[in-house]
Structures are given as C-alpha cells and as structure tokens.
PDB file of C-alpha atoms in Angstrom:
ATOM      1  CA  MET A 900       8.647   0.900   2.845  1.00 49.00           C
ATOM      2  CA  GLY A 901       5.410  -0.968   2.148  1.00 56.00           C
ATOM      3  CA  ALA A 902       3.200  -0.706  -0.916  1.00 61.00           C
ATOM      4  CA  HIS A 903       0.522   1.249   0.974  1.00 65.00           C
ATOM      5  CA  ALA A 904       3.052   3.872   2.053  1.00 66.00           C
ATOM      6  CA  ASP A 905       4.400   4.122  -1.492  1.00 79.00           C
ATOM      7  CA  ASP A 906       0.844   4.622  -2.809  1.00 86.00           C
ATOM      8  CA  ASP A 907       0.447   7.431  -0.252  1.00 91.00           C
ATOM      9  CA  LEU A 908       3.627   8.990  -1.676  1.00 92.00           C
ATOM     10  CA  LEU A 909       2.176   8.873  -5.190  1.00 94.00           C
ATOM     11  CA  GLN A 910      -1.080  10.484  -4.018  1.00 95.00           C
ATOM     12  CA  THR A 911       0.940  13.182  -2.233  1.00 96.00           C
ATOM     13  CA  TRP A 912       2.964  13.785  -5.419  1.00 96.00           C
ATOM     14  CA  ILE A 913      -0.238  14.032  -7.499  1.00 96.00           C
ATOM     15  CA  SER A 914      -1.680  16.567  -5.030  1.00 96.00           C
ATOM     16  CA  GLY A 915       1.431  18.762  -5.123  1.00 96.00           C
ATOM     17  CA  TRP A 916       1.905  18.465  -8.888  1.00 96.00           C
ATOM     18  CA  SER A 917      -1.749  19.360  -9.443  1.00 96.00           C
ATOM     19  CA  ALA A 918      -1.587  22.333  -7.069  1.00 94.00           C
ATOM     20  CA  CYS A 919       1.217  23.997  -9.040  1.00 94.00           C
ATOM     21  CA  ARG A 920      -0.466  23.309 -12.395  1.00 94.00           C
ATOM     22  CA  GLY A 921      -4.040  24.216 -11.458  1.00 92.00           C
ATOM     23  CA  TYR A 922      -5.411  20.668 -11.842  1.00 94.00           C
ATOM     24  CA  GLU A 923      -8.104  18.908  -9.786  1.00 94.00           C
ATOM     25  CA  PRO A 924      -7.342  15.205  -9.076  1.00 95.00           C
ATOM     26  CA  GLN A 925     -10.278  12.762  -8.904  1.00 94.00           C
ATOM     27  CA  ARG A 926     -10.186   9.293  -7.312  1.00 90.00           C
ATOM     28  CA  ASP A 927     -12.779   6.700  -8.324  1.00 88.00           C
ATOM     29  CA  GLY A 928     -11.537   3.621  -6.458  1.00 84.00           C
ATOM     30  CA  ARG A 929      -9.711   2.267  -9.514  1.00 85.00           C
ATOM     31  CA  SER A 930      -7.291   5.074 -10.383  1.00 90.00           C
ATOM     32  CA  THR A 931      -6.590   8.747  -9.803  1.00 94.00           C
ATOM     33  CA  SER A 932      -7.474  10.832 -12.847  1.00 94.00           C
ATOM     34  CA  VAL A 933      -6.445  14.394 -13.644  1.00 95.00           C
ATOM     35  CA  LEU A 934      -7.903  16.572 -16.385  1.00 93.00           C
ATOM     36  CA  LEU A 935      -4.916  18.330 -17.986  1.00 92.00           C
ATOM     37  CA  THR A 936      -6.600  21.690 -18.484  1.00 87.00           C
ATOM     38  CA  ASP A 937      -3.513  23.192 -20.172  1.00 83.00           C
ATOM     39  CA  GLU A 938      -3.193  20.332 -22.681  1.00 78.00           C
ATOM     40  CA  GLU A 939      -6.377  20.521 -24.757  1.00 81.00           C
ATOM     41  CA  GLY A 940      -8.498  18.501 -22.389  1.00 79.00           C
ATOM     42  CA  ARG A 941      -6.410  15.336 -22.199  1.00 90.00           C
ATOM     43  CA  THR A 942      -6.915  13.179 -19.100  1.00 95.00           C
ATOM     44  CA  GLU A 943      -4.085  11.401 -17.295  1.00 96.00           C
ATOM     45  CA  HIS A 944      -4.885   8.378 -15.155  1.00 96.00           C
ATOM     46  CA  PHE A 945      -2.423   7.184 -12.507  1.00 97.00           C
ATOM     47  CA  LEU A 946      -2.081   3.632 -11.195  1.00 95.00           C
ATOM     48  CA  PHE A 947       0.206   2.465  -8.412  1.00 95.00           C
ATOM     49  CA  GLU A 948       1.370  -1.185  -8.467  1.00 94.00           C
ATOM     50  CA  PRO A 949      -1.908  -2.366 -10.038  1.00 94.00           C
ATOM     51  CA  PRO A 950      -2.990  -6.003 -10.104  1.00 94.00           C
ATOM     52  CA  THR A 951      -2.670  -7.306 -13.673  1.00 94.00           C
ATOM     53  CA  GLU A 952      -6.453  -7.453 -14.198  1.00 94.00           C
ATOM     54  CA  ARG A 953      -6.878  -3.842 -13.041  1.00 94.00           C
ATOM     55  CA  PHE A 954      -4.097  -2.748 -15.373  1.00 95.00           C
ATOM     56  CA  ARG A 955      -5.672  -4.572 -18.334  1.00 95.00           C
ATOM     57  CA  GLU A 956      -9.034  -2.965 -17.592  1.00 94.00           C
ATOM     58  CA  LEU A 957      -7.629   0.593 -17.476  1.00 95.00           C
ATOM     59  CA  ALA A 958      -5.342  -0.098 -20.446  1.00 94.00           C
ATOM     60  CA  ALA A 959      -8.302  -1.230 -22.570  1.00 93.00           C
ATOM     61  CA  GLU A 960     -10.160   1.997 -21.716  1.00 93.00           C
ATOM     62  CA  THR A 961      -7.040   4.001 -22.596  1.00 93.00           C
ATOM     63  CA  GLN A 962      -6.799   2.240 -25.943  1.00 92.00           C
ATOM     64  CA  GLN A 963     -10.302   3.419 -26.877  1.00 92.00           C
ATOM     65  CA  ASP A 964      -9.789   7.099 -25.981  1.00 91.00           C
ATOM     66  CA  PRO A 965      -7.166   9.162 -27.863  1.00 90.00           C
ATOM     67  CA  GLN A 966      -7.443  11.925 -25.245  1.00 92.00           C
ATOM     68  CA  ARG A 967      -6.377   9.601 -22.451  1.00 93.00           C
ATOM     69  CA  VAL A 968      -2.943   8.754 -21.022  1.00 94.00           C
ATOM     70  CA  LEU A 969      -2.196   6.017 -18.479  1.00 96.00           C
ATOM     71  CA  THR A 970       0.780   6.514 -16.146  1.00 96.00           C
ATOM     72  CA  VAL A 971       1.824   3.502 -14.067  1.00 96.00           C
ATOM     73  CA  VAL A 972       4.092   3.612 -11.010  1.00 96.00           C
ATOM     74  CA  THR A 973       5.467   0.154 -10.275  1.00 95.00           C
ATOM     75  CA  ASN A 974       8.412  -2.031  -9.336  1.00 93.00           C
ATOM     76  CA  ARG A 975       7.394  -4.701 -11.873  1.00 93.00           C
ATOM     77  CA  MET A 976       7.524  -2.496 -14.924  1.00 94.00           C
ATOM     78  CA  GLN A 977       8.565  -5.048 -17.556  1.00 94.00           C
ATOM     79  CA  ASP A 978       5.715  -7.434 -16.693  1.00 95.00           C
ATOM     80  CA  LEU A 979       3.157  -4.654 -17.133  1.00 95.00           C
ATOM     81  CA  ILE A 980       4.817  -3.292 -20.281  1.00 94.00           C
ATOM     82  CA  ASP A 981       4.567  -6.792 -21.759  1.00 94.00           C
ATOM     83  CA  GLU A 982       0.834  -6.735 -20.951  1.00 94.00           C
ATOM     84  CA  ALA A 983       0.455  -3.299 -22.556  1.00 93.00           C
ATOM     85  CA  GLU A 984       2.234  -4.325 -25.739  1.00 91.00           C
ATOM     86  CA  ALA A 985       0.167  -7.512 -25.967  1.00 92.00           C
ATOM     87  CA  LEU A 986      -2.930  -5.275 -25.917  1.00 90.00           C
ATOM     88  CA  GLY A 987      -1.497  -3.118 -28.718  1.00 89.00           C
ATOM     89  CA  LEU A 988      -0.816  -0.052 -26.584  1.00 90.00           C
ATOM     90  CA  ARG A 989       2.087   2.325 -27.254  1.00 87.00           C
ATOM     91  CA  VAL A 990       4.589   2.680 -24.401  1.00 92.00           C
ATOM     92  CA  THR A 991       5.672   6.300 -24.922  1.00 88.00           C
ATOM     93  CA  ASP A 992       7.960   6.666 -21.899  1.00 90.00           C
ATOM     94  CA  ARG A 993       9.537   3.942 -19.768  1.00 91.00           C
ATOM     95  CA  GLN A 994      12.353   5.885 -18.107  1.00 91.00           C
ATOM     96  CA  GLN A 995      10.703   8.053 -15.472  1.00 93.00           C
ATOM     97  CA  SER A 996      11.251   7.537 -11.755  1.00 96.00           C
ATOM     98  CA  LEU A 997       9.348   8.498  -8.602  1.00 96.00           C
ATOM     99  CA  MET A 998      12.026   9.795  -6.197  1.00 97.00           C
ATOM    100  CA  LYS A 999      12.195  11.041  -2.613  1.00 96.00           C
ATOM    101  CA  VAL A1000      14.689  12.763  -0.329  1.00 96.00           C
ATOM    102  CA  ASP A1001      14.995  13.385   3.412  1.00 95.00           C
ATOM    103  CA  MET A1002      14.795  17.159   3.914  1.00 93.00           C
ATOM    104  CA  HIS A1003      16.692  17.028   7.204  1.00 89.00           C
ATOM    105  CA  GLY A1004      20.225  18.246   6.601  1.00 79.00           C
ATOM    106  CA  GLN A1005      19.307  20.098   3.386  1.00 79.00           C
ATOM    107  CA  ASP A1006      20.850  23.561   3.137  1.00 78.00           C
ATOM    108  CA  VAL A1007      18.549  26.372   4.328  1.00 77.00           C
ATOM    109  CA  GLU A1008      20.801  29.109   2.957  1.00 82.00           C
ATOM    110  CA  ASP A1009      20.170  30.579  -0.497  1.00 84.00           C
ATOM    111  CA  PRO A1010      22.834  29.120  -2.827  1.00 88.00           C
ATOM    112  CA  ARG A1011      25.230  31.282  -4.793  1.00 90.00           C
ATOM    113  CA  PRO A1012      24.473  31.484  -8.533  1.00 90.00           C
ATOM    114  CA  PRO A1013      27.025  29.631 -10.700  1.00 90.00           C
ATOM    115  CA  GLY A1014      27.893  32.865 -12.528  1.00 89.00           C
ATOM    116  CA  ASP A1015      27.587  36.637 -12.072  1.00 91.00           C
ATOM    117  CA  GLU A1016      25.210  36.920 -15.030  1.00 93.00           C
ATOM    118  CA  PHE A1017      22.467  34.943 -13.249  1.00 96.00           C
ATOM    119  CA  THR A1018      19.787  36.473 -11.023  1.00 95.00           C
ATOM    120  CA  LEU A1019      17.112  34.698  -9.003  1.00 95.00           C
ATOM    121  CA  SER A1020      13.455  35.697  -8.567  1.00 95.00           C
ATOM    122  CA  ARG A1021      10.762  34.059  -6.462  1.00 95.00           C
ATOM    123  CA  ASP A1022       6.977  34.166  -6.315  1.00 94.00           C
ATOM    124  CA  LYS A1023       4.349  32.281  -4.351  1.00 93.00           C
ATOM    125  CA  ASP A1024       0.829  31.247  -5.366  1.00 89.00           C
ATOM    126  CA  GLY A1025      -1.034  29.521  -2.550  1.00 88.00           C
ATOM    127  CA  CYS A1026       0.986  26.448  -1.556  1.00 88.00           C
ATOM    128  CA  CYS A1027       3.116  26.658  -4.725  1.00 94.00           C
ATOM    129  CA  ARG A1028       6.470  28.471  -4.773  1.00 95.00           C
ATOM    130  CA  ARG A1029       8.151  29.263  -8.095  1.00 97.00           C
ATOM    131  CA  VAL A1030      11.763  30.182  -8.768  1.00 97.00           C
ATOM    132  CA  THR A1031      13.065  31.678 -12.019  1.00 97.00           C
ATOM    133  CA  VAL A1032      16.721  32.193 -12.965  1.00 97.00           C
ATOM    134  CA  HIS A1033      17.406  34.977 -15.471  1.00 97.00           C
ATOM    135  CA  ALA A1034      20.489  35.734 -17.522  1.00 95.00           C
ATOM    136  CA  GLY A1035      19.870  39.344 -18.462  1.00 92.00           C
ATOM    137  CA  ASP A1036      16.387  39.408 -20.008  1.00 93.00           C
ATOM    138  CA  ALA A1037      16.410  35.686 -20.854  1.00 95.00           C
ATOM    139  CA  VAL A1038      14.912  32.950 -18.682  1.00 97.00           C
ATOM    140  CA  ALA A1039      17.737  30.471 -18.053  1.00 97.00           C
ATOM    141  CA  ALA A1040      15.994  28.024 -15.701  1.00 97.00           C
ATOM    142  CA  ARG A1041      12.810  27.676 -13.703  1.00 97.00           C
ATOM    143  CA  GLY A1042      11.049  25.323 -11.342  1.00 97.00           C
ATOM    144  CA  SER A1043       8.313  25.049  -8.727  1.00 97.00           C
ATOM    145  CA  VAL A1044       7.681  23.319  -5.420  1.00 97.00           C
ATOM    146  CA  SER A1045       4.476  22.911  -3.427  1.00 96.00           C
ATOM    147  CA  VAL A1046       3.814  21.848   0.149  1.00 95.00           C
ATOM    148  CA  VAL A1047       1.472  18.918   0.875  1.00 95.00           C
ATOM    149  CA  GLY A1048       1.456  18.143   4.586  1.00 94.00           C
ATOM    150  CA  GLU A1049       5.064  17.372   5.517  1.00 95.00           C
ATOM    151  CA  HIS A1050       6.134  16.879   1.897  1.00 96.00           C
ATOM    152  CA  ALA A1051       7.677  19.262  -0.618  1.00 97.00           C
ATOM    153  CA  VAL A1052       6.665  18.279  -4.170  1.00 98.00           C
ATOM    154  CA  TYR A1053       8.997  19.570  -6.916  1.00 97.00           C
ATOM    155  CA  ASP A1054       7.780  20.098 -10.480  1.00 96.00           C
ATOM    156  CA  ARG A1055       8.875  21.407 -13.903  1.00 94.00           C
ATOM    157  CA  ILE A1056      12.578  21.734 -13.098  1.00 95.00           C
ATOM    158  CA  VAL A1057      13.745  23.096 -16.453  1.00 95.00           C
ATOM    159  CA  THR A1058      17.060  24.514 -17.686  1.00 95.00           C
ATOM    160  CA  GLU A1059      16.787  26.125 -21.107  1.00 95.00           C
ATOM    161  CA  GLU A1060      18.882  24.618 -23.894  1.00 93.00           C
ATOM    162  CA  ASP A1061      21.380  27.513 -24.171  1.00 93.00           C
ATOM    163  CA  PHE A1062      22.205  27.383 -20.441  1.00 95.00           C
ATOM    164  CA  ARG A1063      22.694  23.661 -19.800  1.00 92.00           C
ATOM    165  CA  ARG A1064      25.808  22.103 -18.241  1.00 91.00           C
ATOM    166  CA  ARG A1065      26.510  25.228 -16.203  1.00 91.00           C
ATOM    167  CA  GLY A1066      25.295  24.069 -12.799  1.00 92.00           C
ATOM    168  CA  LEU A1067      21.859  25.681 -12.994  1.00 95.00           C
ATOM    169  CA  GLY A1068      19.973  22.456 -12.236  1.00 93.00           C
ATOM    170  CA  SER A1069      21.703  22.042  -8.874  1.00 94.00           C
ATOM    171  CA  PHE A1070      21.395  25.774  -8.175  1.00 95.00           C
ATOM    172  CA  LEU A1071      17.666  25.755  -8.948  1.00 95.00           C
ATOM    173  CA  MET A1072      16.982  22.713  -6.742  1.00 95.00           C
ATOM    174  CA  ARG A1073      18.918  24.236  -3.839  1.00 94.00           C
ATOM    175  CA  ALA A1074      17.112  27.571  -4.245  1.00 95.00           C
ATOM    176  CA  LEU A1075      13.705  25.840  -4.242  1.00 96.00           C
ATOM    177  CA  THR A1076      14.708  23.779  -1.195  1.00 95.00           C
ATOM    178  CA  ALA A1077      15.983  26.803   0.760  1.00 92.00           C
ATOM    179  CA  GLY A1078      12.643  28.534   0.151  1.00 91.00           C
ATOM    180  CA  VAL A1079      10.397  25.617   1.017  1.00 92.00           C
ATOM    181  CA  LEU A1080      12.289  24.780   4.231  1.00 88.00           C
ATOM    182  CA  GLU A1081      10.568  27.825   5.737  1.00 85.00           C
ATOM    183  CA  ASP A1082       7.623  25.413   5.965  1.00 86.00           C
ATOM    184  CA  ASP A1083       7.831  22.386   8.250  1.00 86.00           C
ATOM    185  CA  VAL A1084       8.584  19.801   5.552  1.00 93.00           C
ATOM    186  CA  THR A1085      10.404  16.535   6.276  1.00 94.00           C
ATOM    187  CA  ALA A1086      10.637  14.894   2.827  1.00 96.00           C
ATOM    188  CA  GLY A1087      10.814  15.836  -0.842  1.00 97.00           C
ATOM    189  CA  LEU A1088       9.092  14.114  -3.771  1.00 97.00           C
ATOM    190  CA  LEU A1089       9.436  14.432  -7.531  1.00 97.00           C
ATOM    191  CA  MET A1090       8.895  12.565 -10.787  1.00 96.00           C
ATOM    192  CA  ALA A1091      12.227  12.450 -12.620  1.00 96.00           C
ATOM    193  CA  SER A1092      12.911  12.033 -16.309  1.00 92.00           C
ATOM    194  CA  ALA A1093      15.826   9.879 -17.425  1.00 87.00           C
ATOM    195  CA  ASP A1094      17.879  13.056 -17.972  1.00 86.00           C
ATOM    196  CA  GLY A1095      17.061  14.484 -14.546  1.00 90.00           C
ATOM    197  CA  ARG A1096      17.615  11.346 -12.496  1.00 92.00           C
ATOM    198  CA  ALA A1097      21.416  11.616 -12.406  1.00 91.00           C
ATOM    199  CA  LEU A1098      21.200  15.186 -11.074  1.00 91.00           C
ATOM    200  CA  TYR A1099      18.766  14.224  -8.336  1.00 95.00           C
ATOM    201  CA  GLU A1100      20.830  11.206  -7.298  1.00 94.00           C
ATOM    202  CA  TYR A1101      23.859  13.524  -7.070  1.00 91.00           C
ATOM    203  CA  LEU A1102      21.798  15.741  -4.744  1.00 92.00           C
ATOM    204  CA  GLY A1103      20.926  12.772  -2.507  1.00 93.00           C
ATOM    205  CA  TRP A1104      17.550  11.724  -3.887  1.00 95.00           C
ATOM    206  CA  GLN A1105      16.525   8.034  -3.831  1.00 95.00           C
ATOM    207  CA  HIS A1106      14.541   5.976  -6.340  1.00 95.00           C
ATOM    208  CA  VAL A1107      11.140   4.787  -5.038  1.00 94.00           C
ATOM    209  CA  ALA A1108       9.536   3.190  -8.111  1.00 95.00           C
ATOM    210  CA  ASP A1109       9.721   3.032 -11.912  1.00 96.00           C
ATOM    211  CA  VAL A1110       7.205   4.958 -13.999  1.00 96.00           C
ATOM    212  CA  PHE A1111       5.982   4.270 -17.526  1.00 95.00           C
ATOM    213  CA  VAL A1112       3.361   5.894 -19.741  1.00 95.00           C
ATOM    214  CA  VAL A1113       1.028   4.220 -22.257  1.00 94.00           C
ATOM    215  CA  ARG A1114      -1.345   5.558 -24.913  1.00 88.00           C
ATOM    216  CA  GLY A1115      -3.797   3.930 -27.266  1.00 73.00           C
TER     217      GLY A1115
END
C-alpha cells in the first residue's frame, strides 16, 4: 500500500476516533489538529510520514506550547525520534501502532461471554457504537467503534485491572465487530498500545505503521 493510501487510513482513523470522543478535527495543510475537549484544552497534532523539515517545524511549535502534543505515524520512526531528541523534545510514547484488519470473514454472531458472571450491553450514539461488559454491578470492560465510509474505527478498548487475563479483550472486540458488521464495512482500523498489539495480532490485525508521541 502506498503512502497516500496510508495517509487516507490515518485520516479515516482520526475521523472515527474523533466521532466517538466528540472532537472536531481540523486540517491546515501541514497537519491534522484535534482539540481534546475532555483533556483541559490540550491540542493533539497528527503527522503522517512527514518530510524531516516539516517534522522539525511542527516539533519546534510543540516545544513552545505545553498544551500541545505531536503524534507521528511513520515507518522511519527512529530517524524522526533522533530529530526530536536533538531538538530537546520528550518522546513520551514510542510503542503505539496503527493497525488494520479485513472485515470479510469476521464473525457476525454475538460471541459467548467467557464466564456466566459477565453480561453485555450496547448503545449507539450517531455513528458510534459502544459496548460495556458488566460483572454484577461492576464495569469489567468497555469499548467503542464508529463507522467512517467502509471502515470501522475501534477506540478505547479497555479491560479493568481486576478482570484482566480472562478473555474479555477478545470477547469485547468480537462483540463490537458483530455489531458493526450490520453496516457495510470492509476494513477495521485502530491505534494499538504496546499491550494491546499482541491481542489484535492474535485476532488477525496487521501492522500498518509505527506511532510515537512527543511533547515539549
């Protein structure tokens, strides 16, 4: 897949991620910026495979603004991290991954919970579908997925500390997928943490590009 197509994937991910979080992405020709309205007014700027000069320019602006975060999606991560560190920027996360999956062949049936104590609830807000797994009155896991064109964009896939290593991550992903396949989606997208990547690879997801985050 070419760089232009991968940039389209990032823009699709940003649109879906923003839809479920109530954000409004803005593109200015240099980057896509998102005001994080639930995080005290911080702004996150996204770059895909930037030329070195463009990266330096945005990094210098990030360095001067404590409310600003720069997230870079790239397949030449170390080169750009070296540039960031030379400018005195803090690399706060270098282990994320933009991932995709072919939705054809995914299971359309609701999965069985991994234990009798778990119950599943769903709600929908516009293009965003949310799934919550309860164990009695406690929230055990939750996640969301939004539809952007032919893509399903997954976000905030979280298993609470007391319920980890019990199969809830796989269950949650399959429940979200079964729900979103009611729409005519052909591919899935998500931004994975280092911890989540192994789960998604197990479920058939593929790495598209590395992701790192810098702050001033």
